[in-house]
mmCIF file of C-alpha atoms in Angstrom:
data_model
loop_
_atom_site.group_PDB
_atom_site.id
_atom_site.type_symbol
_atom_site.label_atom_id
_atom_site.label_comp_id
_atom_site.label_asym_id
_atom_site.label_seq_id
_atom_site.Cartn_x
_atom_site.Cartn_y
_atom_site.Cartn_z
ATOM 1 C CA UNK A 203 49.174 35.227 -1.983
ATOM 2 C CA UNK A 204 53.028 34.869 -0.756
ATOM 3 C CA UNK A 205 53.989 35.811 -4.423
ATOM 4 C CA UNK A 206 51.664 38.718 -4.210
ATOM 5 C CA UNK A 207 52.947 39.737 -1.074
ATOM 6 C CA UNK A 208 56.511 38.650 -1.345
ATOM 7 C CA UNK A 209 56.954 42.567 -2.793
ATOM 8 C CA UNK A 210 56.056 43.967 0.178
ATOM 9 C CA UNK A 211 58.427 41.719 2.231
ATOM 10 C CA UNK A 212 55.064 40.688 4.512
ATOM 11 C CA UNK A 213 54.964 37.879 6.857
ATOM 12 C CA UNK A 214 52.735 36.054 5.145
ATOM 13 C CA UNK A 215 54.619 35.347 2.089
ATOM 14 C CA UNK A 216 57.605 34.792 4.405
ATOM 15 C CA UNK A 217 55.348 31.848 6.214
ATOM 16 C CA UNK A 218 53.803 30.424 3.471
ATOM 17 C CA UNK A 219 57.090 30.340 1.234
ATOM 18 C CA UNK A 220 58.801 28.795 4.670
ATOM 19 C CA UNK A 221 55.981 26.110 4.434
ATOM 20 C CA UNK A 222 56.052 25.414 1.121
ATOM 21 C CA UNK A 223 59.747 24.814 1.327
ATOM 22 C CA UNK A 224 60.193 22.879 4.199
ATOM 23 C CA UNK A 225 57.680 20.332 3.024
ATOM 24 C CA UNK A 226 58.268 20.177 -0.621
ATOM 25 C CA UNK A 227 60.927 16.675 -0.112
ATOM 26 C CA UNK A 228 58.442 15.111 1.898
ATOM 27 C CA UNK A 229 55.311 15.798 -1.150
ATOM 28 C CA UNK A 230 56.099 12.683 -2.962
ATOM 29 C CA UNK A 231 57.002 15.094 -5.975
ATOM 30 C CA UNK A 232 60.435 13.714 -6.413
ATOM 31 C CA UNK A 233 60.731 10.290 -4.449
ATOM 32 C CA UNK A 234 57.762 8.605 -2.773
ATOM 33 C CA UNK A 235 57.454 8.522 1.012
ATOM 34 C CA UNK A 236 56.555 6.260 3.002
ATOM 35 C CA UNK A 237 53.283 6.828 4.501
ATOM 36 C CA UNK A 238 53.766 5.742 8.295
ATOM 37 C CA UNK A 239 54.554 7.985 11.219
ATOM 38 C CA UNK A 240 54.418 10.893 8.993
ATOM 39 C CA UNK A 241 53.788 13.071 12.214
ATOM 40 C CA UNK A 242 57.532 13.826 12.543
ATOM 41 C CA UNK A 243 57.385 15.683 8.851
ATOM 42 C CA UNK A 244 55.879 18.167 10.057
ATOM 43 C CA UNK A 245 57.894 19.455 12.965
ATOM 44 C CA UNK A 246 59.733 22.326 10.993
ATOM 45 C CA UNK A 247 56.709 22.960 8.222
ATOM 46 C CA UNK A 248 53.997 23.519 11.430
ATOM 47 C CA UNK A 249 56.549 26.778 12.337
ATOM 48 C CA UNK A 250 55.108 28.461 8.717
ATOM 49 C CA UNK A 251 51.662 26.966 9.427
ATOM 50 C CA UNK A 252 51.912 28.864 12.887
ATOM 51 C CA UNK A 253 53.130 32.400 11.847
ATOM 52 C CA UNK A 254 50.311 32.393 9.347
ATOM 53 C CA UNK A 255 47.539 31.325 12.157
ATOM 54 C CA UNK A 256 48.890 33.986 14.303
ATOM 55 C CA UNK A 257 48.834 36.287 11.818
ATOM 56 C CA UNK A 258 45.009 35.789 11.318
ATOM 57 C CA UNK A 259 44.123 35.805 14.891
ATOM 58 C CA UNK A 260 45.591 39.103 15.142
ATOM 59 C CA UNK A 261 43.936 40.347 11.630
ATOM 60 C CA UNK A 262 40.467 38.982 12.831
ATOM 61 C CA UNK A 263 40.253 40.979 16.690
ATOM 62 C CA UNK A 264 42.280 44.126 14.602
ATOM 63 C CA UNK A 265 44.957 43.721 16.801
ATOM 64 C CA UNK A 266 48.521 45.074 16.269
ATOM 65 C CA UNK A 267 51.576 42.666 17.113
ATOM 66 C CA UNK A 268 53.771 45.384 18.360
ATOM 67 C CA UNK A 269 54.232 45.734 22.443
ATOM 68 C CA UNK A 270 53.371 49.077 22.437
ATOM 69 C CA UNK A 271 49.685 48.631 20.946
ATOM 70 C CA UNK A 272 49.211 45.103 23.170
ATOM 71 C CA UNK A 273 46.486 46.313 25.655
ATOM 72 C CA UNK A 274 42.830 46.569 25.699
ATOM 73 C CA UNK A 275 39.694 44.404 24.820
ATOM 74 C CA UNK A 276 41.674 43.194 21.415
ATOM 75 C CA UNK A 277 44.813 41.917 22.664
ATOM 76 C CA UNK A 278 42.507 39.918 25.511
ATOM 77 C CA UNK A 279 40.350 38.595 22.904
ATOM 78 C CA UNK A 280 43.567 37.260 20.828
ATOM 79 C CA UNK A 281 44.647 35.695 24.004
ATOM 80 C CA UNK A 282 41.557 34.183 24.707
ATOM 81 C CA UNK A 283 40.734 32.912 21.285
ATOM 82 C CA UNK A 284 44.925 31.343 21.351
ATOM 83 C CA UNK A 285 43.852 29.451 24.284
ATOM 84 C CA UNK A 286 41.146 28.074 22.701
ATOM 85 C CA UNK A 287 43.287 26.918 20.051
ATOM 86 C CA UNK A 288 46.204 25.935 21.858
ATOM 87 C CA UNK A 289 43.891 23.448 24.710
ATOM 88 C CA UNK A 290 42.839 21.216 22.019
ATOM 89 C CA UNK A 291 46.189 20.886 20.136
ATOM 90 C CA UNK A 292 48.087 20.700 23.635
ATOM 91 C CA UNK A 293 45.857 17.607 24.171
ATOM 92 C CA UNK A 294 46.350 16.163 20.946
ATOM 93 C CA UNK A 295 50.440 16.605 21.622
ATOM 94 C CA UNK A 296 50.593 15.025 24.937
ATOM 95 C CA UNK A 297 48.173 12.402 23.530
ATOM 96 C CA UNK A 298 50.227 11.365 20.834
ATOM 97 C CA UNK A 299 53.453 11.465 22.817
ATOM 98 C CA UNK A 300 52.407 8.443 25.122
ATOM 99 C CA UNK A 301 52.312 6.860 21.383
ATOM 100 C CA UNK A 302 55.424 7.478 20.911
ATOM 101 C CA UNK A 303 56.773 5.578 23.900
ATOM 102 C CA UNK A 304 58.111 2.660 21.901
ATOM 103 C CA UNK A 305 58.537 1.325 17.998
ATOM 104 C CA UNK A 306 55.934 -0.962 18.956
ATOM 105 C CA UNK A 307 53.219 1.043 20.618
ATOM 106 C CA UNK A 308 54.031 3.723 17.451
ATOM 107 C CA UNK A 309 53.255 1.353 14.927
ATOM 108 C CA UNK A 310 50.124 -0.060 16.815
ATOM 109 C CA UNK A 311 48.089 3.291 17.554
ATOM 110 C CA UNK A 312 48.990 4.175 13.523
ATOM 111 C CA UNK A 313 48.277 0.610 12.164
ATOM 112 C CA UNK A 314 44.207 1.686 12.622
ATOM 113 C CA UNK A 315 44.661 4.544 9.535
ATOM 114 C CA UNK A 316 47.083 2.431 7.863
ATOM 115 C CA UNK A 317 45.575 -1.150 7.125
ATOM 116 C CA UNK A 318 45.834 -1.150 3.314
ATOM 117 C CA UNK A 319 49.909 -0.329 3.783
ATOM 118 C CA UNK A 320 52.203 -2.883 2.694
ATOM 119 C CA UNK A 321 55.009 -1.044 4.255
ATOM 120 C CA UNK A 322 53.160 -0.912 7.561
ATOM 121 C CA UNK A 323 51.881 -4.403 8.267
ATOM 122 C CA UNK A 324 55.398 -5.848 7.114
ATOM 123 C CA UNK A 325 56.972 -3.014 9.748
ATOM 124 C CA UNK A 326 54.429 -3.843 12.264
ATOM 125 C CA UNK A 327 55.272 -8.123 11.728
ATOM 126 C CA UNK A 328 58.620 -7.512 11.677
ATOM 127 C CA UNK A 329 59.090 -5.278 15.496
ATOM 128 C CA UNK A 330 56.939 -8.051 16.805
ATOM 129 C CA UNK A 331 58.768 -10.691 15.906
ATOM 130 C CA UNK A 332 62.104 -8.816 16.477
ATOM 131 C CA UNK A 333 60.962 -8.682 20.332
ATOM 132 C CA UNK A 334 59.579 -12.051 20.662
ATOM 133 C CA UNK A 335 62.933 -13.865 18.935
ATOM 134 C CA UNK A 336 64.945 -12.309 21.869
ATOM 135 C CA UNK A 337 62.431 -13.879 23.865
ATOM 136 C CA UNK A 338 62.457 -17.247 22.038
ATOM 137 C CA UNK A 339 66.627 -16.968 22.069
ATOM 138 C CA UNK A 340 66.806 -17.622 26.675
ATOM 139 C CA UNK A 341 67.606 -21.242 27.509
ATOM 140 C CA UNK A 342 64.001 -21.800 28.242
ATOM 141 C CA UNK A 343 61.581 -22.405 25.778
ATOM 142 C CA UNK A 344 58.610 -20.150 26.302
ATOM 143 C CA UNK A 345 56.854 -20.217 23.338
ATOM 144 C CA UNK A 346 53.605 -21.396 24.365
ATOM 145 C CA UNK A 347 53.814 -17.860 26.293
ATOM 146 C CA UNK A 348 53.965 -15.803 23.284
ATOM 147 C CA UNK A 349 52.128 -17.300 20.304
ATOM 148 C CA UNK A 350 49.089 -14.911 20.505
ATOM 149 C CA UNK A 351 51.962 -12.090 19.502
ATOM 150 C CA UNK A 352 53.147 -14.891 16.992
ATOM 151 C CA UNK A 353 49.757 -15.180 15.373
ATOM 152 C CA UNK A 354 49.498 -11.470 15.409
ATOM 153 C CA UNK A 355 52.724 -11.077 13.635
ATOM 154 C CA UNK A 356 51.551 -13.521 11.015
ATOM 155 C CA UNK A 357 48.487 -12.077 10.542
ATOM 156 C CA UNK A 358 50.501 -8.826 9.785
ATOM 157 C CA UNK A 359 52.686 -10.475 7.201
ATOM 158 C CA UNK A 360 49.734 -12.013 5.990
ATOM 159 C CA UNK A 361 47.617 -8.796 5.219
ATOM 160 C CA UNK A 362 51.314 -7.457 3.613
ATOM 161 C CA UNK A 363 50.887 -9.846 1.187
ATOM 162 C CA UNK A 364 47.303 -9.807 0.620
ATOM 163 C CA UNK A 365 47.634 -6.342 -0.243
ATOM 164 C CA UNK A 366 50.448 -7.003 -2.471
ATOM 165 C CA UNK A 367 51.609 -10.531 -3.529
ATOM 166 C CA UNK A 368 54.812 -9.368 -4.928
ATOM 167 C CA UNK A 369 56.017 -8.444 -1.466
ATOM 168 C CA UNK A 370 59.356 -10.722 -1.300
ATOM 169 C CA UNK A 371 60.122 -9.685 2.365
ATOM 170 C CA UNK A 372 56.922 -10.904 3.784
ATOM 171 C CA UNK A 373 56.968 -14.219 2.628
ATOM 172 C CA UNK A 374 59.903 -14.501 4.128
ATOM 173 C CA UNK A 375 59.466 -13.183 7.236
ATOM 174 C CA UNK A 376 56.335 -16.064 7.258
ATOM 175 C CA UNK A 377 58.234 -18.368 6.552
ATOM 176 C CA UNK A 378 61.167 -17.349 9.192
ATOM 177 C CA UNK A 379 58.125 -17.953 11.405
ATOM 178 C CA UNK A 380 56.891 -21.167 10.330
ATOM 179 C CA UNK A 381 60.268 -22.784 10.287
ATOM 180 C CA UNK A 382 61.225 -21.612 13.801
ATOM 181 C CA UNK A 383 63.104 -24.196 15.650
ATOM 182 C CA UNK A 384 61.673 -23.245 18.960
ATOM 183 C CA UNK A 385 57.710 -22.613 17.986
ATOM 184 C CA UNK A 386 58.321 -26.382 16.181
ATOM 185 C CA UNK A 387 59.646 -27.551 19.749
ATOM 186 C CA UNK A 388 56.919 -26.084 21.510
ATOM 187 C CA UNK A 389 54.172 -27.311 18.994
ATOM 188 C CA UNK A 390 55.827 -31.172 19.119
ATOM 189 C CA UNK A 391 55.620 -30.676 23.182
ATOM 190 C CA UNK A 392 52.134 -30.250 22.865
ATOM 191 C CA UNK A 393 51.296 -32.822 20.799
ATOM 192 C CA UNK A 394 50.183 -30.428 18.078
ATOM 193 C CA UNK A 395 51.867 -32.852 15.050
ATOM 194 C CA UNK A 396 49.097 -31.172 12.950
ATOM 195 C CA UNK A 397 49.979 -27.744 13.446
ATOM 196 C CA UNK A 398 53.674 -28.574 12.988
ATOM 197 C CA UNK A 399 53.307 -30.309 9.933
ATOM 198 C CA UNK A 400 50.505 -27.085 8.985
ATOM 199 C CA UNK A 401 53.768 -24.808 9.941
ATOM 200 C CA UNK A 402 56.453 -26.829 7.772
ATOM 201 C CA UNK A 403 54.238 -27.019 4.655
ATOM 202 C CA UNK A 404 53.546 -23.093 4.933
ATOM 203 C CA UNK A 405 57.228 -22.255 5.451
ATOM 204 C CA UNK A 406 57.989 -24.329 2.625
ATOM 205 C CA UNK A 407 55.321 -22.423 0.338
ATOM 206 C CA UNK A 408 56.438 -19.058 1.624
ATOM 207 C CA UNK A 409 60.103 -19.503 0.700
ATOM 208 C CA UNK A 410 59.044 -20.971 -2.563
ATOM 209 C CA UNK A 411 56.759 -17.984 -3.060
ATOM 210 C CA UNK A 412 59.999 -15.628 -2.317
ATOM 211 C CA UNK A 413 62.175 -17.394 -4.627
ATOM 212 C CA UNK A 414 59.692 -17.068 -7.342
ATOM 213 C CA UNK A 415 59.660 -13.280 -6.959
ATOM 214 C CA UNK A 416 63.620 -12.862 -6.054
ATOM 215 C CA UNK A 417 65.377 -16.226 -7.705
ATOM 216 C CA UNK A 418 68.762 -15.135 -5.862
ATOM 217 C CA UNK A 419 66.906 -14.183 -2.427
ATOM 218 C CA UNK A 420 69.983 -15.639 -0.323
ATOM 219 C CA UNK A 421 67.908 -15.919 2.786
ATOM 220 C CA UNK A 422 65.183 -17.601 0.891
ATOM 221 C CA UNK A 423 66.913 -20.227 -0.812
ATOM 222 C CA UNK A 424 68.647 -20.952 2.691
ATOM 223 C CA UNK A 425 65.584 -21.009 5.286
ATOM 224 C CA UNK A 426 63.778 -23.345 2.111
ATOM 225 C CA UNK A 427 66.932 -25.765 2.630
ATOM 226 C CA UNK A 428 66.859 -25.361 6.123
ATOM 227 C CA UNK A 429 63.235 -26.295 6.088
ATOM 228 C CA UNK A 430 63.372 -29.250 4.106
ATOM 229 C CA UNK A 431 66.802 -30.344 6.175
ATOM 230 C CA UNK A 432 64.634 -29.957 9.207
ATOM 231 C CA UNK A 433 61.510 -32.134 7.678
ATOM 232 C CA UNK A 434 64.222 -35.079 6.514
ATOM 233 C CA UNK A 435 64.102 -34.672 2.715
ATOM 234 C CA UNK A 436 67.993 -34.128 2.136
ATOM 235 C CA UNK A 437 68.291 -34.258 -1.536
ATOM 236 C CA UNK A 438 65.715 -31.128 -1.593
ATOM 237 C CA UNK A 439 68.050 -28.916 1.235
ATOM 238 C CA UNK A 440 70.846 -29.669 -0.565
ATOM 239 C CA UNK A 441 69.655 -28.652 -3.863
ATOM 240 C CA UNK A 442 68.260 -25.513 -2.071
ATOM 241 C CA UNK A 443 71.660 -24.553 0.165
ATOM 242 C CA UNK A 444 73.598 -25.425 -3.301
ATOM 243 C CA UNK A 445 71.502 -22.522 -4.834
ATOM 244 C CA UNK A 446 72.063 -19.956 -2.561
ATOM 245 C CA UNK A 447 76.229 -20.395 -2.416
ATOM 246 C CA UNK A 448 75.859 -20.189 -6.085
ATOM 247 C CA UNK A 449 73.897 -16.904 -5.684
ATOM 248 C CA UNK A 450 76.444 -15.632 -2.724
ATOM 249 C CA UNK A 451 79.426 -17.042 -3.203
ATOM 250 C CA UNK A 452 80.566 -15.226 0.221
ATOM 251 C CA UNK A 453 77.906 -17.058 2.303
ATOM 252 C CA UNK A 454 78.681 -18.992 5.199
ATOM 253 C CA UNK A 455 76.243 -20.796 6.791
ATOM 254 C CA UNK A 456 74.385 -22.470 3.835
ATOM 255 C CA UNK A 457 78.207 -23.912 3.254
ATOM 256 C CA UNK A 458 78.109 -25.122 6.789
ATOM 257 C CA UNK A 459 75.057 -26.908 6.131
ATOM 258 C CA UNK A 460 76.268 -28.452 2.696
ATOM 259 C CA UNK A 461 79.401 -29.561 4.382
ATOM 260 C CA UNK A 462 77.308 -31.776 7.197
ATOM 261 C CA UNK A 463 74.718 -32.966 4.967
ATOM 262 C CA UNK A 464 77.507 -34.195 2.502
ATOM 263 C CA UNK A 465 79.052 -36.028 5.594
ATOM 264 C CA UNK A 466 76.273 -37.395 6.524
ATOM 265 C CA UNK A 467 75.806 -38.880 2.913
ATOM 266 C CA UNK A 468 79.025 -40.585 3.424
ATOM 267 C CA UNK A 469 80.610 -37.828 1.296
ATOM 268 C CA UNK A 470 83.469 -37.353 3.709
ATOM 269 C CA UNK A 471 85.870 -36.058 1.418
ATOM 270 C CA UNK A 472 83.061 -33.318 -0.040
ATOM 271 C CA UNK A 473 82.435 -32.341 3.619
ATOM 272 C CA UNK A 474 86.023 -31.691 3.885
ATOM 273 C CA UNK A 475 86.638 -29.781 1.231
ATOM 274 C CA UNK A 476 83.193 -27.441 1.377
ATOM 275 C CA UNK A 477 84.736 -26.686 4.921
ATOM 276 C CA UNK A 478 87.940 -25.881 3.979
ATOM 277 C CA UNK A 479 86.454 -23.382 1.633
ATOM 278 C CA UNK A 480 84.770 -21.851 4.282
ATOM 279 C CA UNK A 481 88.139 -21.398 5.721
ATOM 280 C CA UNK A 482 89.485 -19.455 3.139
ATOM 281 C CA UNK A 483 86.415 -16.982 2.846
ATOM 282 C CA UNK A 484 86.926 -16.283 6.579
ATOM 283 C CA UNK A 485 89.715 -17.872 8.704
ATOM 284 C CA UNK A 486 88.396 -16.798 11.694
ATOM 285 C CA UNK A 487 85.266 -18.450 11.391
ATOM 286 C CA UNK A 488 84.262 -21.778 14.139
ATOM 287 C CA UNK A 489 82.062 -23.598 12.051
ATOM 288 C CA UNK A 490 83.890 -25.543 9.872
ATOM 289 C CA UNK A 491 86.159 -26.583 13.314
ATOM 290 C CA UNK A 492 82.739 -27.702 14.817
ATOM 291 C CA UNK A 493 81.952 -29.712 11.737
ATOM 292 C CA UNK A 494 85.472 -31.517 11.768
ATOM 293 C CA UNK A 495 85.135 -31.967 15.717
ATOM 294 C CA UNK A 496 81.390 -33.278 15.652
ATOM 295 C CA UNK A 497 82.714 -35.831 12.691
ATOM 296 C CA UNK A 498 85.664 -36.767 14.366
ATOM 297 C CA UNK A 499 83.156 -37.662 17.500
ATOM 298 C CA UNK A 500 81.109 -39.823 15.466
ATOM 299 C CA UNK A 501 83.910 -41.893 14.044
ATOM 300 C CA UNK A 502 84.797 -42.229 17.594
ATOM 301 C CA UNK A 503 88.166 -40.097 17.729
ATOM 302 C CA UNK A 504 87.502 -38.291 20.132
ATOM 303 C CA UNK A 505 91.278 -36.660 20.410
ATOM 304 C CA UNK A 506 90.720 -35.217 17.393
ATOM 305 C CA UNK A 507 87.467 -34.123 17.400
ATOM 306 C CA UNK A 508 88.698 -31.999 21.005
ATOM 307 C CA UNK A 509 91.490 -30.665 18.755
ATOM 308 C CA UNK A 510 89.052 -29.524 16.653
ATOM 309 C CA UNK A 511 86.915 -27.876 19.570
ATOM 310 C CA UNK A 512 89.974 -26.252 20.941
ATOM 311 C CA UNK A 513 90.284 -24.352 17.262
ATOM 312 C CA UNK A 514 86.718 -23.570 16.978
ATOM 313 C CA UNK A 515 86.889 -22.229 20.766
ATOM 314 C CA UNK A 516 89.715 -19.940 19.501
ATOM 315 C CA UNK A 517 87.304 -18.229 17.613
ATOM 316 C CA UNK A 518 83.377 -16.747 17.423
ATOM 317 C CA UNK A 519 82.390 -20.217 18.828
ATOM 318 C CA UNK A 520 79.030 -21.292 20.300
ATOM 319 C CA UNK A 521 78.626 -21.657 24.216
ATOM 320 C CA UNK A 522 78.082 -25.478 23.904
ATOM 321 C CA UNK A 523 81.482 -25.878 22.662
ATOM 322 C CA UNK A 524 83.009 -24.324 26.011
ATOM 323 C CA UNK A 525 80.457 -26.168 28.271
ATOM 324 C CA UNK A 526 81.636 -29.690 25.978
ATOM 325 C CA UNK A 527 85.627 -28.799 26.394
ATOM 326 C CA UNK A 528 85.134 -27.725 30.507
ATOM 327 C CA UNK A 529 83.208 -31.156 31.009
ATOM 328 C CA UNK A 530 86.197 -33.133 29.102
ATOM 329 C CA UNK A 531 89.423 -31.557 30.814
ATOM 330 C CA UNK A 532 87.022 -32.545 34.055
ATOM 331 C CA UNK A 533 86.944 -35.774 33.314
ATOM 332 C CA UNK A 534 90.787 -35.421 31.941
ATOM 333 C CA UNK A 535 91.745 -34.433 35.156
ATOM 334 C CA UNK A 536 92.860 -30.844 33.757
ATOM 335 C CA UNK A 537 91.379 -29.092 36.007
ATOM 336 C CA UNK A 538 93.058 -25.563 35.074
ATOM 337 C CA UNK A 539 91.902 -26.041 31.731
ATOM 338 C CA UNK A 540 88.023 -26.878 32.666
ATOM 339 C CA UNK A 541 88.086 -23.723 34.855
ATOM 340 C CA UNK A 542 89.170 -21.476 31.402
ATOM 341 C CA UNK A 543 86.352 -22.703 29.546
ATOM 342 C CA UNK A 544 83.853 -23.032 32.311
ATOM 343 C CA UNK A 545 84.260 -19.297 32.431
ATOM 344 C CA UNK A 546 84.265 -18.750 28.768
ATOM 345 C CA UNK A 547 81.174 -20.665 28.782
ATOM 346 C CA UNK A 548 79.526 -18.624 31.505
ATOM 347 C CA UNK A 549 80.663 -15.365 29.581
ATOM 348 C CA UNK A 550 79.389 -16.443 26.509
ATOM 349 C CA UNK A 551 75.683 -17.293 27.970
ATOM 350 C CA UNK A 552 75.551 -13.670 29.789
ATOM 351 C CA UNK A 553 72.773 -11.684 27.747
#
């Protein structure tokens, strides 16, 4: 029809060429798309969609879209039949704008058309869990306040997988789950050592599954160190944080994590030296100045290890480092100096 008509120069062909065009990159000809929220494709191709339903309402009541002809029993009945049209769809709109009030309540009223979607369960998992770590981050452990959205998140990252077993992303995001520090604190609290020891082992199996599918998965290979650093096995962690600094030789924390475990070995030297690497990859970084300081403490120098502090506190440095120096130079009797990192420490803990 719009090639048949595209002679004449008639609307039609004008719409349906308009339509065709406008959603022609979002077909999947070219590039697949993802399938989620796909609403907001259509935005631009609906204008084609309505010239051509105009169009017909006119053609069906034989009324003429010129000012001059609009009066009479046909113009009313293509203003009647338009509302018709227009109460529904106006409904529809305002009903799926309350969906669009937030990421989260998007993805939730969609996830009921979309449950064989890899894409949209990991999607759906991961804005969970995005909101509930900022939750998780405060000085107060709430976790027992937000497993049921924990659970839910799993059971999103869970059905990604299902779905698709090759999903690296998902199995990691599980595992990011299962080895967090503050659902394990709230799980020992309890007295739930069977669900934390359920949570470890799955972590474990979920960055294993992850490295089997991506060998060089840097956040893989460190959350599986971190896991196994967290359980006690330290042979296994340092294998694992080895692995990834061979796979990103940039990477800092795994380095970090090397370093402490070597130290802790007895391998002072090691410790050193991994350390002073990370000082040459980035010389503004605090870790490896928290490392010296906190070995420095436990070989009892404690002149040193503040030394140390006072570098690390020079740069991106974590609050506890302030709140340590401010409760020394109290005790020091430097009172001017307690004050600077009192308030550095209170800065640093504002969210």
């Amino acid at each position: 029809i719009a090639i048949w008509k595209a002679r004449e120069k008639h609307v039609i062909s004008y719409a349906i060429f308009f339509y065709l065009f406008t959603i022609a990159m979002f077909s999947n000809i070219g590039k697949p798309i993802p399938g989620i929220i796909g609403d907001r494709f259509l935005l631009i191709p609906s204008i084609g969609f309505v010239i051509v339903l105009a169009w017909l309402i006119f053609k069906l009541f034989k009324a003429i879209p010129e000012p001059t002809y609009n009066a009479g029993k046909r113009i009313f009945f293509v203003m009647v039949f338009t509302a018709l049209i227009l109460i529904p769809y106006s409904y529809k709109t305002v009903n799926r704008n309350t969906a669009w009030f937030s990421d989260l309540s998007l993805y939730k009223a969609d996830m009921k058309y979309l449950d064989n979607s890899v894409k949209a369960h990991d999607l759906m998992g991961t804005t969970i869990m995005r909101k509930t770590e900022l939750e998780l981050s405060k000085q107060v452990n709430v976790a027992k306040f937000l497993m049921p959205s924990i659970n839910r998140a799993l059971g999103h990252f869970r059905r990604a997988v299902e779905i698709w077993p090759g999903h690296t992303s998902s199995w990691v995001n599980m595992g990011m789950i299962y080895n967090n520090p503050r659902i394990a604190e709230h799980l020992m609290a309890k007295g739930d050592t069977a669900k934390y020891i359920s949570f470890k082992k799955n972590a474990i199996s979920s960055f294993s599954r992850a490295i089997e599918l991506d060998p060089g998965d840097g956040k893989a290979l460190f959350n599986l160190g971190l896991t196994y650093e967290y359980v006690g096995e330290a042979d296994s962690a340092i294998y694992y944080y080895e692995k990834c600094v061979e796979n990103n030789p940039k990477i800092i924390n795994p380095r970090s994590r090397l370093a402490d475990l070597k130290f802790m070995q007895g391998n002072m030297q090691e410790a050193i030296s991994i350390n002073k690497e990370i000082i040459r990859i980035d010389p503004m970084e605090a870790l490896p100045y928290i490392s010296f300081g906190n070995y420095y403490m436990m070989m009892g120098d404690t002149l040193k290890a503040v030394e140390s502090y006072e570098e690390a506190a020079k740069r991106n440095t974590r609050p506890e480092v302030f709140a340590f120096l401010s409760e020394y130079f109290i005790n020091s009797g430097d009172t001017e100096k307690a004050q600077m990192y009192r308030d550095k420490y209170m800065k640093a803990i504002q969210p």
